[in-house]
Amino acid sequence: MPKESPRTCEETHLPREMGEIALLYVEDEADARVMVAKMLEMNYPKLTIYHAENGASGLELYRKQRPDIVMTDINMPVMDGIKMSREIKAINPEVHIIAVTAHSDTSYLLSAIEIGVHHYVLKPLNYQELFAVIDKVLEQVALKRLVWEQNQRIVESEKQLAGSQRIAHLGSWEWQVESGGMKWSDELYRICGLDPGALTPGYQRFLELFAAEDRPVIEELMHDALKKEAVEDHRFCRVFRPDGSRRIVRVEADLLPEDQGQKETVIGTCHDVTELKEAEEQVRLLTEDLERRVTQRTSLLQATVSELESFSYFVSHDLRAPVARLEGYCRALLEDCGSRGHGSCRQYAERAEHVAQQIKQIIEAFNSLTHYARCALSIGETDLSAVVAEAAWELEQGEPQRRVEVQVEPGIRVRGDAKLLRTALRELLKNAWKFTSKAEFGRIEFGKREQEGVAVYFVRDNGAGFNMKYADKLFKPFQTVHTPGEFDRNGPGIGLAKVHSIILRHGGRIWAEGEVGRGAIFSFTLEPNPETGSYLTQGLRSQEQRG
């Protein structure tokens, strides 16, 4: 019979949460089996307990439940504890077996020790001794589980690290400086075109992985890592694989801090950046090709600009003088003809003078257009709403009899050349004023809207409108989309062409939409931060500097 009362759970000095640990108790004496099972349940409430009446049923129960601990009597009918334990050890060599035996069962006890049963308790049971043995076994089980879980975490971490290295094409290595031995990750082998483990890692073999010209670079990197003198902790080197292909790797090295007498160890990585370097090289070649093309196009632009400037000078100076003389001759001819001259002669002279005046206007218009393309921009903040309001007031003062409502959205401010933007908006407003002249009640609107995240400014009117198939002619100089004489033409017809040139100079674009008899809307965008100066002058200066 048991000699001592059971201890409480606190007296075991074990955590209450034992996890899912199970114990199989095999005993052929029913009373003793029930009593011991109850004592175990009282002292170890978190312990799962199974019990069986002989070795045969115990073995069958073990096969079903696989408990961590087996506590068994030795001398039992049907199948004794030694035979059962031998069968269980064959199934699971790591199982913990506690043998319960009488003093007279010496031979059984020796057999138990032979098969690996290292824990035993003598009958009659002393619960203090029993619990001490169980406590020790539980600690071993808990420790074994902890070690297993830590190993599993390490294995999982190593799998994740290996997977991450493979995805990133990043191999790692470790060098024991004194012994020269190294450890290489599987991905390092793969980067070098080798099967993992194909070579025994070593410092000399590590150097041989790289191109002969790059090995001094690797040695320098290692030396700098050891001396902590590295300006840069990485180098780019070439690896030639056994199949003849080449890889470019970024090699990094660092010295591990020495802890508790640990010998010098350098760790590092080899990152396969072949594709990145190839992409960088392609970008460099494309950039060089683009720069070459830009240089070529700039040269062509320079030639074109030079020709235009020569032509502009010719129009401004060389052509203006002959036209002025022609106009003078026509006037003199009119004076000489007087009232006595032939009617047709005077009519021809008047027409010739008118043509000469038209040529002068076209020359002035051409010079004006070339000015907007060549002048330098002076960038500042401009209040477009105020510019439109002022232009509308001037138009109303010039034709007070007109019934026109001009709506101006307030507070529209932009960055740009104030003088040029004022010219552009005045031309747009004059255009709207002109083509609403036949409307009983004209309406002109200036405002701003958002279109695909871009600020769009517009001038809308309810005037004559236009046929959209002629829209491409609107911004060309000396062009009209209306019947000649339908609207008074003040000037040579370059208003919208000037607007187009000014908007382009500000990095924007302009377009028009309309419908005959239902008005038109002119919309334009502006670069938020246009560059100052003249792009033609700057381009020419830049090209001269390159040359």
Coordinates of C-alpha atoms in Angstrom, one line a residue:
M1 CA 0.0 0.0 0.0
P2 CA 1.2 3.6 -0.5
K3 CA 3.1 5.0 2.5
E4 CA 2.7 8.8 2.1
S5 CA -0.1 11.2 1.2
P6 CA 0.1 12.9 -2.2
R7 CA 1.6 16.3 -2.7
T8 CA -0.2 19.3 -4.1
C9 CA 0.6 20.6 -7.6
E10 CA 2.5 23.5 -6.1
E11 CA 4.9 21.2 -4.3
T12 CA 6.0 19.7 -7.6
H13 CA 7.7 23.0 -8.7
L14 CA 6.4 22.4 -12.2
P15 CA 4.3 24.8 -14.2
R16 CA 0.5 24.0 -14.0
E17 CA 0.3 24.2 -17.8
M18 CA 2.0 21.0 -18.8
G19 CA 0.7 21.1 -22.3
E20 CA -0.7 18.0 -24.0
I21 CA 1.5 15.5 -22.3
A22 CA 0.1 12.0 -21.8
L23 CA 1.0 9.0 -19.6
L24 CA 0.0 5.3 -19.9
Y25 CA -0.2 3.4 -16.7
V26 CA -0.2 -0.4 -17.0
E27 CA -1.1 -2.4 -13.8
D28 CA -2.8 -5.8 -13.4
E29 CA -4.0 -5.1 -9.9
A30 CA -7.3 -3.2 -10.3
D31 CA -7.3 -1.5 -6.9
A32 CA -3.8 -0.3 -7.2
R33 CA -4.4 0.8 -10.8
V34 CA -7.4 2.9 -9.8
M35 CA -5.7 4.4 -6.7
V36 CA -2.5 5.4 -8.5
A37 CA -4.4 6.8 -11.5
K38 CA -6.5 9.0 -9.1
M39 CA -3.3 10.2 -7.3
L40 CA -1.8 11.1 -10.7
E41 CA -4.9 13.0 -11.8
M42 CA -4.9 14.9 -8.5
N43 CA -1.3 15.9 -8.6
Y44 CA -1.0 16.5 -12.4
P45 CA -4.4 17.8 -13.5
K46 CA -3.0 18.9 -16.9
L47 CA -1.6 15.4 -17.6
T48 CA -3.6 13.1 -19.8
I49 CA -3.7 9.6 -18.2
Y50 CA -4.5 6.3 -19.9
H51 CA -4.5 3.0 -18.0
A52 CA -4.5 -0.7 -19.0
E53 CA -4.7 -4.0 -17.0
N54 CA -1.9 -6.0 -18.8
G55 CA 1.0 -5.7 -21.3
A56 CA -1.1 -6.7 -24.3
S57 CA -3.9 -4.2 -23.8
G58 CA -1.2 -1.6 -22.8
L59 CA 0.7 -2.2 -26.1
E60 CA -2.6 -1.8 -28.1
L61 CA -3.5 1.4 -26.3
Y62 CA 0.0 2.8 -26.9
R63 CA -0.3 2.1 -30.6
K64 CA -3.5 4.1 -30.7
Q65 CA -2.7 7.1 -28.4
R66 CA 1.2 7.3 -28.5
P67 CA 1.6 8.8 -25.0
D68 CA 4.9 10.5 -24.0
I69 CA 5.4 8.4 -20.8
V70 CA 4.7 4.7 -20.0
M71 CA 4.6 3.6 -16.3
T72 CA 4.3 -0.1 -16.1
D73 CA 4.3 -3.0 -13.7
I74 CA 6.9 -5.7 -14.6
N75 CA 5.4 -9.0 -13.6
M76 CA 1.9 -9.2 -15.3
P77 CA -0.1 -12.0 -16.9
V78 CA -0.8 -12.2 -20.7
M79 CA 2.2 -10.0 -21.5
D80 CA 4.7 -8.8 -18.9
G81 CA 6.0 -5.3 -18.7
I82 CA 9.4 -6.2 -20.1
K83 CA 8.0 -7.6 -23.3
M84 CA 5.5 -4.7 -23.7
S85 CA 8.3 -2.2 -23.1
R86 CA 10.5 -3.9 -25.7
E87 CA 7.7 -3.6 -28.3
I88 CA 7.0 0.0 -27.4
K89 CA 10.7 0.9 -27.7
A90 CA 10.7 -0.7 -31.1
I91 CA 7.8 1.7 -32.1
N92 CA 9.3 4.8 -30.4
P93 CA 12.9 4.6 -29.0
E94 CA 12.4 8.1 -27.5
V95 CA 9.5 7.1 -25.2
H96 CA 10.1 7.5 -21.4
I97 CA 9.3 4.3 -19.5
I98 CA 9.0 4.1 -15.7
A99 CA 9.2 0.5 -14.4
V100 CA 7.3 -0.3 -11.2
T101 CA 8.7 -3.5 -9.6
A102 CA 9.0 -5.4 -6.3
H103 CA 12.3 -6.0 -4.6
S104 CA 12.2 -9.6 -5.7
D105 CA 12.0 -8.8 -9.4
T106 CA 15.7 -8.3 -9.8
S107 CA 16.0 -10.3 -13.0
Y108 CA 13.1 -8.3 -14.6
L109 CA 14.7 -5.1 -13.5
L110 CA 18.0 -6.0 -15.2
S111 CA 16.1 -6.8 -18.4
A112 CA 14.4 -3.5 -18.2
I113 CA 17.7 -1.7 -18.0
E114 CA 19.0 -3.6 -21.0
I115 CA 16.2 -2.4 -23.2
G116 CA 16.6 1.2 -22.2
V117 CA 14.3 1.7 -19.2
H118 CA 16.2 4.1 -17.0
H119 CA 13.5 5.0 -14.5
Y120 CA 12.0 2.6 -11.9
V121 CA 10.0 2.8 -8.7
L122 CA 9.9 -0.1 -6.1
K123 CA 6.8 -1.5 -4.6
P124 CA 5.1 -0.8 -2.3
L125 CA 4.8 2.7 -3.9
N126 CA 6.2 5.7 -2.1
Y127 CA 4.4 8.6 -3.7
Q128 CA 7.1 11.0 -2.8
E129 CA 9.6 8.9 -4.8
L130 CA 7.0 8.3 -7.6
F131 CA 6.3 12.0 -8.0
A132 CA 10.0 12.8 -7.9
V133 CA 10.6 10.4 -10.8
I134 CA 7.6 11.7 -12.7
D135 CA 8.7 15.3 -12.2
K136 CA 12.1 14.4 -13.6
V137 CA 10.5 12.7 -16.6
L138 CA 8.1 15.5 -17.2
E139 CA 11.0 18.0 -17.2
Q140 CA 12.8 15.8 -19.7
V141 CA 9.7 15.6 -21.9
A142 CA 9.2 19.4 -21.7
L143 CA 12.8 20.1 -22.4
K144 CA 12.8 17.7 -25.3
R145 CA 9.7 19.4 -26.7
L146 CA 11.3 22.8 -26.3
V147 CA 14.4 21.8 -28.1
W148 CA 12.3 20.2 -30.8
E149 CA 10.2 23.4 -31.2
Q150 CA 13.4 25.5 -31.3
N151 CA 14.9 23.2 -33.9
Q152 CA 11.7 23.4 -35.9
R153 CA 11.9 27.2 -35.8
I154 CA 15.5 27.1 -36.8
V155 CA 14.7 24.8 -39.7
E156 CA 11.8 26.9 -40.8
S157 CA 13.9 30.1 -40.5
E158 CA 16.7 28.4 -42.6
K159 CA 14.1 27.4 -45.2
Q160 CA 12.7 30.9 -45.3
L161 CA 16.2 32.4 -45.5
A162 CA 17.2 30.0 -48.3
G163 CA 14.0 30.8 -50.1
S164 CA 14.5 34.5 -49.7
Q165 CA 18.1 34.2 -50.9
R166 CA 17.0 32.3 -53.9
I167 CA 14.3 34.8 -54.8
A168 CA 16.7 37.7 -54.3
H169 CA 19.7 35.9 -55.9
L170 CA 21.6 36.6 -52.7
G171 CA 24.2 34.1 -51.5
S172 CA 25.9 34.3 -48.1
W173 CA 29.1 33.1 -46.7
E174 CA 31.2 32.9 -43.5
W175 CA 35.0 32.8 -43.2
Q176 CA 36.8 31.6 -40.1
V177 CA 40.0 33.7 -40.6
E178 CA 42.4 31.6 -38.5
S179 CA 41.5 28.2 -40.0
G180 CA 40.6 29.5 -43.4
G181 CA 37.5 27.4 -43.4
M182 CA 34.3 28.8 -44.9
K183 CA 30.6 28.1 -45.1
W184 CA 28.6 28.9 -48.2
S185 CA 24.9 29.1 -48.6
D186 CA 23.1 27.0 -51.3
E187 CA 22.3 30.1 -53.3
L188 CA 26.0 31.1 -53.4
Y189 CA 26.7 27.7 -55.1
R190 CA 23.8 28.3 -57.5
I191 CA 25.0 31.8 -58.4
C192 CA 28.4 30.3 -59.3
G193 CA 26.7 27.7 -61.4
L194 CA 27.4 24.8 -59.0
D195 CA 25.2 22.3 -57.2
P196 CA 25.0 23.0 -53.5
G197 CA 27.8 21.1 -51.7
A198 CA 29.7 20.4 -55.0
L199 CA 32.9 22.0 -53.5
T200 CA 34.3 22.0 -50.0
P201 CA 34.2 25.7 -49.1
G202 CA 37.5 27.4 -48.3
Y203 CA 39.1 30.8 -48.6
Q204 CA 41.3 29.9 -51.6
R205 CA 38.4 28.2 -53.4
F206 CA 36.2 31.3 -52.7
L207 CA 38.8 33.5 -54.5
E208 CA 38.9 31.1 -57.4
L209 CA 35.1 31.6 -57.9
F210 CA 35.9 35.1 -59.3
A211 CA 37.7 36.3 -62.4
A212 CA 41.4 36.3 -62.0
E213 CA 41.6 40.1 -62.5
D214 CA 39.0 40.6 -59.7
R215 CA 40.6 38.4 -57.0
P216 CA 42.8 41.2 -55.7
V217 CA 39.7 43.3 -55.3
I218 CA 38.1 40.5 -53.1
E219 CA 41.3 40.2 -51.1
E220 CA 41.3 44.0 -50.6
L221 CA 37.7 43.8 -49.5
M222 CA 38.5 41.1 -46.9
H223 CA 41.5 43.0 -45.6
D224 CA 39.5 46.2 -45.2
A225 CA 36.8 44.2 -43.4
L226 CA 39.4 42.8 -41.0
K227 CA 40.9 46.2 -40.3
K228 CA 37.6 48.0 -40.3
E229 CA 39.1 50.5 -42.8
A230 CA 36.7 50.1 -45.6
V231 CA 35.6 53.2 -47.4
E232 CA 33.1 51.1 -49.2
D233 CA 31.9 47.8 -47.8
H234 CA 31.1 46.3 -51.3
R235 CA 32.7 45.6 -54.6
F236 CA 31.4 44.5 -58.0
C237 CA 33.2 41.5 -59.4
R238 CA 32.7 38.9 -62.2
V239 CA 32.0 35.2 -61.7
F240 CA 32.7 32.8 -64.6
R241 CA 30.5 29.6 -64.4
P242 CA 31.6 26.2 -65.5
D243 CA 29.3 26.5 -68.5
G244 CA 31.2 29.6 -69.7
S245 CA 28.5 32.1 -68.8
R246 CA 29.4 35.2 -66.8
R247 CA 27.6 36.7 -63.8
I248 CA 28.2 40.1 -62.1
V249 CA 27.9 40.0 -58.3
R250 CA 28.0 42.6 -55.6
V251 CA 30.2 41.3 -52.8
E252 CA 29.9 42.7 -49.3
A253 CA 32.0 41.8 -46.2
D254 CA 31.9 42.7 -42.5
L255 CA 33.8 41.5 -39.4
L256 CA 31.7 39.9 -36.7
P257 CA 32.3 41.4 -33.2
E258 CA 34.4 39.1 -31.0
D259 CA 32.4 37.7 -28.0
Q260 CA 33.9 35.6 -25.2
G261 CA 37.0 34.6 -27.0
Q262 CA 35.4 33.9 -30.4
K263 CA 37.9 33.9 -33.2
E264 CA 37.9 36.4 -36.0
T265 CA 35.0 35.7 -38.4
V266 CA 34.1 37.6 -41.6
I267 CA 30.7 37.3 -43.0
G268 CA 29.3 38.5 -46.3
T269 CA 27.0 38.2 -49.2
C270 CA 27.3 37.8 -53.0
H271 CA 24.3 39.4 -54.7
D272 CA 23.8 38.5 -58.4
V273 CA 23.1 41.8 -60.1
T274 CA 23.8 40.7 -63.6
E275 CA 20.4 41.6 -65.0
L276 CA 20.5 45.0 -63.1
K277 CA 23.9 45.8 -64.6
E278 CA 22.8 44.8 -68.0
A279 CA 19.7 47.0 -67.7
E280 CA 21.9 49.9 -66.5
E281 CA 24.2 49.3 -69.5
Q282 CA 21.2 49.3 -71.9
V283 CA 19.9 52.5 -70.2
R284 CA 23.4 54.1 -70.7
L285 CA 23.5 53.1 -74.3
L286 CA 20.0 54.4 -74.9
T287 CA 20.9 57.6 -73.1
E288 CA 24.0 58.1 -75.2
D289 CA 21.9 57.3 -78.4
L290 CA 19.2 59.8 -77.2
E291 CA 21.8 62.4 -76.5
R292 CA 23.4 61.8 -79.9
R293 CA 20.0 62.2 -81.6
V294 CA 19.2 65.3 -79.5
T295 CA 22.5 66.8 -80.6
Q296 CA 21.8 65.9 -84.2
R297 CA 18.3 67.4 -84.0
T298 CA 19.6 70.4 -82.2
S299 CA 22.1 70.9 -85.0
L300 CA 19.3 70.7 -87.6
L301 CA 17.2 73.1 -85.5
Q302 CA 20.1 75.5 -85.3
A303 CA 20.4 75.3 -89.1
T304 CA 16.7 75.9 -89.5
V305 CA 16.7 78.8 -87.0
S306 CA 19.7 80.3 -88.7
E307 CA 17.9 80.1 -92.0
L308 CA 14.7 81.6 -90.5
E309 CA 16.7 84.4 -88.9
S310 CA 18.3 85.1 -92.2
F311 CA 15.0 85.1 -93.9
S312 CA 13.5 87.3 -91.2
Y313 CA 16.3 89.8 -91.6
F314 CA 15.7 89.7 -95.3
V315 CA 12.0 90.3 -94.9
S316 CA 12.6 93.0 -92.2
H317 CA 15.3 95.0 -94.1
D318 CA 16.0 93.9 -97.6
L319 CA 12.4 93.5 -98.7
R320 CA 11.0 96.4 -96.7
A321 CA 12.9 99.0 -98.7
P322 CA 11.8 97.9 -102.2
V323 CA 8.2 97.7 -101.0
A324 CA 8.5 101.2 -99.6
R325 CA 9.9 102.4 -102.9
L326 CA 7.1 100.7 -104.8
E327 CA 4.5 102.4 -102.6
G328 CA 6.2 105.7 -103.3
Y329 CA 6.2 105.1 -107.0
C330 CA 2.5 104.3 -106.9
R331 CA 1.7 107.5 -105.0
A332 CA 3.8 109.6 -107.5
L333 CA 2.0 107.9 -110.4
L334 CA -1.4 108.8 -108.8
E335 CA -0.2 112.4 -108.4
D336 CA 1.0 112.6 -111.9
C337 CA -2.1 111.1 -113.4
G338 CA -4.4 113.6 -111.4
S339 CA -7.8 114.1 -112.7
R340 CA -6.6 114.2 -116.3
G341 CA -5.2 110.7 -116.3
H342 CA -6.8 107.7 -117.9
G343 CA -9.4 106.1 -115.6
S344 CA -7.9 102.7 -115.9
C345 CA -4.4 104.0 -115.2
R346 CA -5.4 105.7 -112.0
Q347 CA -7.4 102.6 -110.9
Y348 CA -4.3 100.4 -111.5
A349 CA -2.1 102.8 -109.6
E350 CA -4.5 102.8 -106.6
R351 CA -4.6 99.0 -106.6
A352 CA -0.9 98.8 -106.8
E353 CA -0.5 101.2 -103.8
H354 CA -3.1 99.1 -101.8
V355 CA -1.1 95.9 -102.6
A356 CA 2.1 97.5 -101.5
Q357 CA 0.4 98.5 -98.2
Q358 CA -0.8 94.9 -97.8
I359 CA 2.8 93.6 -98.3
K360 CA 4.0 96.0 -95.7
Q361 CA 1.3 94.7 -93.2
I362 CA 2.3 91.1 -94.0
I363 CA 6.0 92.0 -93.4
E364 CA 5.1 93.6 -90.0
A365 CA 3.0 90.6 -89.1
F366 CA 5.7 88.2 -90.0
N367 CA 8.2 90.1 -87.9
S368 CA 5.8 90.1 -85.0
L369 CA 5.3 86.3 -85.2
T370 CA 9.1 85.7 -85.3
H371 CA 9.5 87.9 -82.2
Y372 CA 7.2 85.7 -80.1
A373 CA 9.2 82.6 -81.1
R374 CA 12.6 84.2 -80.3
C375 CA 12.0 86.6 -77.4
A376 CA 13.2 85.7 -73.9
L377 CA 10.5 84.9 -71.3
S378 CA 10.4 86.9 -68.0
I379 CA 8.5 84.6 -65.6
G380 CA 6.4 85.9 -62.8
E381 CA 2.9 85.6 -61.4
T382 CA 0.1 86.9 -63.7
D383 CA -3.5 87.5 -62.8
L384 CA -5.3 86.2 -65.9
S385 CA -8.7 87.3 -64.6
A386 CA -7.6 90.9 -64.2
V387 CA -6.1 90.8 -67.8
V388 CA -9.4 89.6 -69.3
A389 CA -11.5 92.1 -67.3
E390 CA -9.3 95.0 -68.5
A391 CA -9.4 93.8 -72.1
A392 CA -13.2 93.5 -71.9
W393 CA -13.6 97.0 -70.5
E394 CA -11.5 98.4 -73.4
L395 CA -13.6 96.6 -76.0
E396 CA -16.8 97.9 -74.4
Q397 CA -15.5 101.4 -74.4
G398 CA -14.6 101.1 -78.1
E399 CA -18.1 99.9 -79.0
P400 CA -20.6 101.1 -76.4
Q401 CA -23.6 100.3 -78.6
R402 CA -22.8 96.5 -78.4
R403 CA -24.8 94.4 -76.0
V404 CA -22.3 91.9 -74.7
E405 CA -22.1 90.2 -71.3
V406 CA -18.5 89.2 -70.3
Q407 CA -18.3 86.8 -67.4
V408 CA -14.8 86.5 -65.8
E409 CA -14.0 83.8 -63.2
P410 CA -12.1 85.7 -60.5
G411 CA -8.7 84.7 -59.0
I412 CA -7.2 82.8 -61.9
R413 CA -3.5 83.3 -61.4
V414 CA -0.6 81.5 -63.2
R415 CA 3.2 81.8 -63.6
G416 CA 4.3 83.1 -67.0
D417 CA 5.5 86.1 -68.9
A418 CA 2.9 88.7 -68.1
K419 CA 3.4 90.7 -71.3
L420 CA 3.0 87.8 -73.6
L421 CA 0.1 86.2 -71.7
R422 CA -1.7 89.6 -71.8
T423 CA -1.2 89.7 -75.6
A424 CA -2.6 86.2 -75.9
L425 CA -5.7 86.8 -73.8
R426 CA -6.4 90.1 -75.5
E427 CA -6.3 88.4 -78.9
L428 CA -8.6 85.6 -77.7
L429 CA -11.1 88.1 -76.3
K430 CA -10.9 90.3 -79.4
N431 CA -11.6 87.2 -81.5
A432 CA -14.7 86.3 -79.4
W433 CA -15.9 90.0 -79.5
K434 CA -15.5 90.0 -83.3
F435 CA -17.5 86.8 -83.9
T436 CA -20.3 87.7 -81.6
S437 CA -20.9 91.0 -83.5
K438 CA -24.0 89.5 -85.3
A439 CA -25.6 88.1 -82.2
E440 CA -28.4 90.1 -80.7
F441 CA -27.0 89.6 -77.2
G442 CA -23.4 88.5 -77.1
R443 CA -22.0 86.4 -74.2
I444 CA -18.3 85.8 -73.6
E445 CA -17.0 83.7 -70.7
F446 CA -13.5 83.2 -69.3
G447 CA -12.8 80.5 -66.8
K448 CA -10.9 77.4 -65.7
R449 CA -11.6 73.7 -65.4
E450 CA -9.9 70.5 -64.5
Q451 CA -9.3 67.9 -67.2
E452 CA -7.5 64.7 -66.3
G453 CA -5.8 66.5 -63.5
V454 CA -4.6 69.4 -65.6
A455 CA -5.7 73.0 -65.4
V456 CA -7.4 74.1 -68.6
Y457 CA -8.3 77.8 -69.2
F458 CA -10.9 78.7 -71.8
V459 CA -12.7 81.6 -73.6
R460 CA -16.2 80.7 -74.7
D461 CA -18.6 82.7 -76.8
N462 CA -22.0 82.3 -78.4
G463 CA -21.0 83.8 -81.7
A464 CA -20.8 82.6 -85.3
G465 CA -18.8 79.5 -84.4
F466 CA -17.0 77.5 -87.2
N467 CA -17.0 74.3 -89.1
M468 CA -14.7 71.8 -87.2
K469 CA -13.3 70.4 -90.5
Y470 CA -11.5 73.8 -90.8
A471 CA -10.2 73.8 -87.2
D472 CA -6.6 73.1 -88.3
K473 CA -6.5 76.5 -90.2
L474 CA -7.5 78.6 -87.1
F475 CA -4.0 79.0 -85.7
K476 CA -2.2 79.4 -89.0
P477 CA -1.2 83.0 -90.0
F478 CA -3.1 84.8 -92.7
Q479 CA -5.9 82.1 -92.7
T480 CA -9.7 82.4 -92.1
V481 CA -12.5 79.9 -91.8
H482 CA -15.2 82.3 -92.7
T483 CA -16.4 83.8 -96.0
P484 CA -14.3 86.8 -97.0
G485 CA -16.2 90.0 -96.1
E486 CA -18.5 88.2 -93.7
F487 CA -16.7 89.8 -90.7
D488 CA -14.6 92.9 -90.7
R489 CA -10.9 92.0 -90.9
N490 CA -8.8 94.4 -88.8
G491 CA -5.2 93.5 -89.4
P492 CA -3.4 90.8 -91.4
G493 CA -5.0 87.9 -89.6
I494 CA -2.3 86.6 -87.3
G495 CA -4.1 87.1 -83.9
L496 CA -4.7 83.4 -83.2
A497 CA -1.3 82.5 -84.7
K498 CA 0.3 84.8 -82.1
V499 CA -1.8 83.1 -79.3
H500 CA -0.6 79.7 -80.5
S501 CA 3.1 80.8 -80.5
I502 CA 2.8 82.3 -77.0
I503 CA 1.0 79.3 -75.5
L504 CA 3.7 77.0 -77.0
R505 CA 6.4 79.2 -75.5
H506 CA 4.8 78.5 -72.1
G507 CA 4.9 74.8 -72.5
G508 CA 1.2 74.4 -73.1
R509 CA -1.1 73.6 -76.0
I510 CA -4.2 75.3 -77.4
W511 CA -7.2 73.9 -79.3
A512 CA -10.7 75.1 -80.4
E513 CA -14.1 73.5 -80.6
G514 CA -17.1 75.1 -82.3
E515 CA -20.3 74.7 -84.3
V516 CA -21.6 76.9 -87.0
G517 CA -24.1 79.4 -85.5
R518 CA -23.6 78.0 -81.9
G519 CA -20.4 79.7 -80.8
A520 CA -16.9 78.4 -80.1
I521 CA -14.6 77.7 -77.1
F522 CA -10.9 78.1 -77.2
S523 CA -9.1 76.1 -74.5
F524 CA -5.4 76.1 -73.5
T525 CA -3.0 74.7 -70.9
L526 CA 0.1 76.2 -69.4
E527 CA 3.2 74.6 -67.9
P528 CA 3.0 75.3 -64.1
N529 CA 6.7 76.4 -64.0
P530 CA 7.8 77.5 -67.5
E531 CA 11.5 78.2 -68.0
T532 CA 12.8 81.7 -68.3
G533 CA 14.9 83.0 -71.1
S534 CA 14.9 82.0 -74.7
Y535 CA 15.1 78.2 -75.5
L536 CA 16.5 78.9 -78.9
T537 CA 19.3 81.1 -77.5
Q538 CA 19.9 78.6 -74.7
G539 CA 19.9 75.7 -77.1
L540 CA 22.4 77.4 -79.3
R541 CA 24.6 78.3 -76.4
S542 CA 24.5 74.7 -75.0
Q543 CA 25.4 73.3 -78.4
E544 CA 28.3 75.8 -78.7
Q545 CA 29.6 74.7 -75.3
R546 CA 29.4 71.0 -76.3
G547 CA 31.3 71.8 -79.5

